[in-house]
mmCIF file with all atom_site columns, C-alpha atoms in Angstrom:
data_model
loop_
_atom_site.group_PDB
_atom_site.id
_atom_site.type_symbol
_atom_site.label_atom_id
_atom_site.label_alt_id
_atom_site.label_comp_id
_atom_site.label_asym_id
_atom_site.label_entity_id
_atom_site.label_seq_id
_atom_site.pdbx_PDB_ins_code
_atom_site.Cartn_x
_atom_site.Cartn_y
_atom_site.Cartn_z
_atom_site.occupancy
_atom_site.B_iso_or_equiv
_atom_site.pdbx_formal_charge
_atom_site.auth_seq_id
_atom_site.auth_comp_id
_atom_site.auth_asym_id
_atom_site.auth_atom_id
_atom_site.pdbx_PDB_model_num
ATOM 1   C CA . MET A 1 1   ? 13.732  -4.160 -12.773 1.00 78.00 ? 21  MET A CA 1
ATOM 2   C CA . SER A 1 2   ? 13.409  -1.741 -9.850  1.00 87.00 ? 22  SER A CA 1
ATOM 3   C CA . THR A 1 3   ? 12.784  -1.971 -6.109  1.00 91.00 ? 23  THR A CA 1
ATOM 4   C CA . TRP A 1 4   ? 10.436  0.300  -4.145  1.00 92.00 ? 24  TRP A CA 1
ATOM 5   C CA . THR A 1 5   ? 9.101   0.382  -0.587  1.00 94.00 ? 25  THR A CA 1
ATOM 6   C CA . PHE A 1 6   ? 5.438   1.115  0.102   1.00 93.00 ? 26  PHE A CA 1
ATOM 7   C CA . SER A 1 7   ? 4.608   2.140  3.685   1.00 95.00 ? 27  SER A CA 1
ATOM 8   C CA . PHE A 1 8   ? 1.580   3.278  5.654   1.00 95.00 ? 28  PHE A CA 1
ATOM 9   C CA . TYR A 1 9   ? 0.259   3.624  9.207   1.00 96.00 ? 29  TYR A CA 1
ATOM 10  C CA . ALA A 1 10  ? -2.863  1.794  10.363  1.00 96.00 ? 30  ALA A CA 1
ATOM 11  C CA . ARG A 1 11  ? -4.961  0.914  13.392  1.00 95.00 ? 31  ARG A CA 1
ATOM 12  C CA . ALA A 1 12  ? -8.460  -0.431 14.017  1.00 94.00 ? 32  ALA A CA 1
ATOM 13  C CA . TRP A 1 13  ? -11.071 -0.395 16.800  1.00 93.00 ? 33  TRP A CA 1
ATOM 14  C CA . ALA A 1 14  ? -10.381 -4.114 17.276  1.00 92.00 ? 34  ALA A CA 1
ATOM 15  C CA . ALA A 1 15  ? -8.005  -6.654 15.723  1.00 91.00 ? 35  ALA A CA 1
ATOM 16  C CA . GLU A 1 16  ? -8.282  -6.740 11.920  1.00 92.00 ? 36  GLU A CA 1
ATOM 17  C CA . SER A 1 17  ? -6.226  -8.078 9.043   1.00 93.00 ? 37  SER A CA 1
ATOM 18  C CA . LEU A 1 18  ? -5.595  -6.438 5.657   1.00 94.00 ? 38  LEU A CA 1
ATOM 19  C CA . THR A 1 19  ? -3.835  -7.520 2.479   1.00 93.00 ? 39  THR A CA 1
ATOM 20  C CA . LEU A 1 20  ? -2.236  -5.311 -0.169  1.00 92.00 ? 40  LEU A CA 1
ATOM 21  C CA . GLU A 1 21  ? -2.845  -5.796 -3.869  1.00 89.00 ? 41  GLU A CA 1
ATOM 22  C CA . TYR A 1 22  ? -0.783  -3.841 -6.374  1.00 88.00 ? 42  TYR A CA 1
ATOM 23  C CA . GLY A 1 23  ? 0.051   -3.793 -10.046 1.00 87.00 ? 43  GLY A CA 1
ATOM 24  C CA . PHE A 1 24  ? -0.032  -1.722 -13.207 1.00 88.00 ? 44  PHE A CA 1
ATOM 25  C CA . ALA A 1 25  ? -3.469  -0.938 -14.619 1.00 89.00 ? 45  ALA A CA 1
ATOM 26  C CA . ASP A 1 26  ? -5.383  1.350  -16.951 1.00 89.00 ? 46  ASP A CA 1
ATOM 27  C CA . ASN A 1 27  ? -7.373  2.806  -14.039 1.00 83.00 ? 47  ASN A CA 1
ATOM 28  C CA . SER A 1 28  ? -8.184  2.372  -10.347 1.00 76.00 ? 48  SER A CA 1
ATOM 29  C CA . SER A 1 29  ? -10.482 -0.587 -11.139 1.00 76.00 ? 49  SER A CA 1
ATOM 30  C CA . PHE A 1 30  ? -7.424  -2.675 -12.097 1.00 76.00 ? 50  PHE A CA 1
ATOM 31  C CA . ALA A 1 31  ? -8.600  -2.745 -15.744 1.00 77.00 ? 51  ALA A CA 1
ATOM 32  C CA . ASN A 1 32  ? -6.102  -4.458 -18.062 1.00 79.00 ? 52  ASN A CA 1
ATOM 33  C CA . GLN A 1 33  ? -3.830  -5.242 -15.113 1.00 80.00 ? 53  GLN A CA 1
ATOM 34  C CA . VAL A 1 34  ? -0.228  -6.379 -15.443 1.00 81.00 ? 54  VAL A CA 1
ATOM 35  C CA . GLY A 1 35  ? 2.020   -7.813 -12.726 1.00 78.00 ? 55  GLY A CA 1
ATOM 36  C CA . ASN A 1 36  ? -0.722  -7.994 -10.100 1.00 77.00 ? 56  ASN A CA 1
ATOM 37  C CA . VAL A 1 37  ? 0.711   -9.081 -6.716  1.00 84.00 ? 57  VAL A CA 1
ATOM 38  C CA . THR A 1 38  ? -0.884  -9.676 -3.304  1.00 87.00 ? 58  THR A CA 1
ATOM 39  C CA . ALA A 1 39  ? 1.131   -9.060 -0.113  1.00 88.00 ? 59  ALA A CA 1
ATOM 40  C CA . GLY A 1 40  ? 0.477   -9.228 3.613   1.00 88.00 ? 60  GLY A CA 1
ATOM 41  C CA . PRO A 1 41  ? -1.390  -9.943 5.745   1.00 94.00 ? 61  PRO A CA 1
ATOM 42  C CA . TYR A 1 42  ? -1.008  -6.879 7.926   1.00 94.00 ? 62  TYR A CA 1
ATOM 43  C CA . ASN A 1 43  ? -2.400  -7.531 11.398  1.00 95.00 ? 63  ASN A CA 1
ATOM 44  C CA . LEU A 1 44  ? -3.867  -4.323 12.812  1.00 95.00 ? 64  LEU A CA 1
ATOM 45  C CA . THR A 1 45  ? -4.315  -3.620 16.518  1.00 95.00 ? 65  THR A CA 1
ATOM 46  C CA . THR A 1 46  ? -5.863  -0.699 18.388  1.00 96.00 ? 66  THR A CA 1
ATOM 47  C CA . SER A 1 47  ? -2.500  1.132  18.361  1.00 97.00 ? 67  SER A CA 1
ATOM 48  C CA . TRP A 1 48  ? -0.949  2.895  15.391  1.00 97.00 ? 68  TRP A CA 1
ATOM 49  C CA . GLN A 1 49  ? 1.621   0.728  13.599  1.00 97.00 ? 69  GLN A CA 1
ATOM 50  C CA . ARG A 1 50  ? 3.726   1.350  10.523  1.00 96.00 ? 70  ARG A CA 1
ATOM 51  C CA . PHE A 1 51  ? 3.631   -1.336 7.863   1.00 96.00 ? 71  PHE A CA 1
ATOM 52  C CA . THR A 1 52  ? 6.117   -1.627 5.003   1.00 95.00 ? 72  THR A CA 1
ATOM 53  C CA . GLU A 1 53  ? 6.248   -3.767 1.887   1.00 93.00 ? 73  GLU A CA 1
ATOM 54  C CA . THR A 1 54  ? 9.231   -3.990 -0.460  1.00 93.00 ? 74  THR A CA 1
ATOM 55  C CA . ILE A 1 55  ? 8.066   -4.212 -4.056  1.00 88.00 ? 75  ILE A CA 1
ATOM 56  C CA . THR A 1 56  ? 10.182  -5.462 -6.935  1.00 87.00 ? 76  THR A CA 1
ATOM 57  C CA . ILE A 1 57  ? 8.842   -4.361 -10.288 1.00 83.00 ? 77  ILE A CA 1
ATOM 58  C CA . ALA A 1 58  ? 10.075  -6.985 -12.729 1.00 81.00 ? 78  ALA A CA 1
ATOM 59  C CA . GLN A 1 59  ? 7.489   -6.615 -15.477 1.00 82.00 ? 79  GLN A CA 1
ATOM 60  C CA . ALA A 1 60  ? 6.895   -3.652 -17.766 1.00 84.00 ? 80  ALA A CA 1
ATOM 61  C CA . PRO A 1 61  ? 3.397   -2.176 -17.865 1.00 87.00 ? 81  PRO A CA 1
ATOM 62  C CA . ALA A 1 62  ? 1.128   -2.706 -20.868 1.00 86.00 ? 82  ALA A CA 1
ATOM 63  C CA . GLY A 1 63  ? 0.959   0.126  -23.379 1.00 87.00 ? 83  GLY A CA 1
ATOM 64  C CA . THR A 1 64  ? -2.470  1.194  -22.055 1.00 90.00 ? 84  THR A CA 1
ATOM 65  C CA . ASN A 1 65  ? -1.493  1.116  -18.348 1.00 88.00 ? 85  ASN A CA 1
ATOM 66  C CA . ARG A 1 66  ? -1.511  4.616  -16.897 1.00 88.00 ? 86  ARG A CA 1
ATOM 67  C CA . CYS A 1 67  ? -0.986  3.958  -13.184 1.00 87.00 ? 87  CYS A CA 1
ATOM 68  C CA . LEU A 1 68  ? 0.490   1.767  -10.484 1.00 86.00 ? 88  LEU A CA 1
ATOM 69  C CA . VAL A 1 69  ? -2.500  0.852  -8.307  1.00 87.00 ? 89  VAL A CA 1
ATOM 70  C CA . PHE A 1 70  ? -2.348  -0.027 -4.584  1.00 89.00 ? 90  PHE A CA 1
ATOM 71  C CA . GLU A 1 71  ? -5.432  -1.497 -2.896  1.00 88.00 ? 91  GLU A CA 1
ATOM 72  C CA . LEU A 1 72  ? -5.796  -2.552 0.754   1.00 90.00 ? 92  LEU A CA 1
ATOM 73  C CA . ASN A 1 73  ? -8.394  -5.293 1.232   1.00 91.00 ? 93  ASN A CA 1
ATOM 74  C CA . GLY A 1 74  ? -9.942  -7.008 4.222   1.00 88.00 ? 94  GLY A CA 1
ATOM 75  C CA . ASP A 1 75  ? -13.153 -8.442 5.613   1.00 83.00 ? 95  ASP A CA 1
ATOM 76  C CA . THR A 1 76  ? -13.279 -5.839 8.330   1.00 80.00 ? 96  THR A CA 1
ATOM 77  C CA . THR A 1 77  ? -16.076 -5.674 10.864  1.00 83.00 ? 97  THR A CA 1
ATOM 78  C CA . ASN A 1 78  ? -14.596 -2.711 12.743  1.00 86.00 ? 98  ASN A CA 1
ATOM 79  C CA . ASP A 1 79  ? -13.509 0.754  11.693  1.00 92.00 ? 99  ASP A CA 1
ATOM 80  C CA . VAL A 1 80  ? -10.016 0.823  10.191  1.00 94.00 ? 100 VAL A CA 1
ATOM 81  C CA . PHE A 1 81  ? -7.905  3.999  10.142  1.00 95.00 ? 101 PHE A CA 1
ATOM 82  C CA . LEU A 1 82  ? -5.146  4.521  7.538   1.00 95.00 ? 102 LEU A CA 1
ATOM 83  C CA . THR A 1 83  ? -2.711  7.400  7.024   1.00 95.00 ? 103 THR A CA 1
ATOM 84  C CA . GLY A 1 84  ? 0.843   8.294  6.011   1.00 93.00 ? 104 GLY A CA 1
ATOM 85  C CA . PHE A 1 85  ? 1.048   6.485  2.682   1.00 93.00 ? 105 PHE A CA 1
ATOM 86  C CA . GLN A 1 86  ? 4.481   6.759  1.113   1.00 94.00 ? 106 GLN A CA 1
ATOM 87  C CA . LEU A 1 87  ? 6.346   5.186  -1.793  1.00 92.00 ? 107 LEU A CA 1
ATOM 88  C CA . ASP A 1 88  ? 10.158  5.285  -1.562  1.00 94.00 ? 108 ASP A CA 1
ATOM 89  C CA . PRO A 1 89  ? 12.714  4.194  -4.163  1.00 94.00 ? 109 PRO A CA 1
ATOM 90  C CA . GLY A 1 90  ? 14.850  1.309  -2.907  1.00 94.00 ? 110 GLY A CA 1
ATOM 91  C CA . PRO A 1 91  ? 14.399  -1.357 -0.226  1.00 93.00 ? 111 PRO A CA 1
ATOM 92  C CA . VAL A 1 92  ? 14.165  0.946  2.834   1.00 92.00 ? 112 VAL A CA 1
ATOM 93  C CA . ALA A 1 93  ? 11.195  2.979  4.099   1.00 91.00 ? 113 ALA A CA 1
ATOM 94  C CA . THR A 1 94  ? 12.293  6.502  4.996   1.00 91.00 ? 114 THR A CA 1
ATOM 95  C CA . PRO A 1 95  ? 10.613  8.520  7.769   1.00 90.00 ? 115 PRO A CA 1
ATOM 96  C CA . PHE A 1 96  ? 7.248   9.946  6.740   1.00 86.00 ? 116 PHE A CA 1
ATOM 97  C CA . GLU A 1 97  ? 7.663   13.418 5.251   1.00 79.00 ? 117 GLU A CA 1
ATOM 98  C CA . HIS A 1 98  ? 5.216   16.263 5.812   1.00 81.00 ? 118 HIS A CA 1
ATOM 99  C CA . ARG A 1 99  ? 5.645   18.664 2.911   1.00 81.00 ? 119 ARG A CA 1
ATOM 100 C CA . PRO A 1 100 ? 3.668   21.859 2.468   1.00 87.00 ? 120 PRO A CA 1
ATOM 101 C CA . ILE A 1 101 ? 1.397   22.029 -0.545  1.00 83.00 ? 121 ILE A CA 1
#
């Protein structure tokens, strides 16, 4: 079992709500998913906000799983802006790091 913290920044043209779905899968379409979890909601405003979610991985991936997939979902009617995605080991989100390529 391990604990991770997923964080991101978001805003919208008007109030919106998003949920996060994550789990192990064979591909980005969540094929053959294992340990699928839904978190949130994250209530967006017109100002940038940082959202964090502590994730406890308690289940091993299937033998065919090749990725840990994160998907933000919502029935948005306005433009939504997302940036600064980061995955940190442990229960605390660290400051966003800008690293040169």
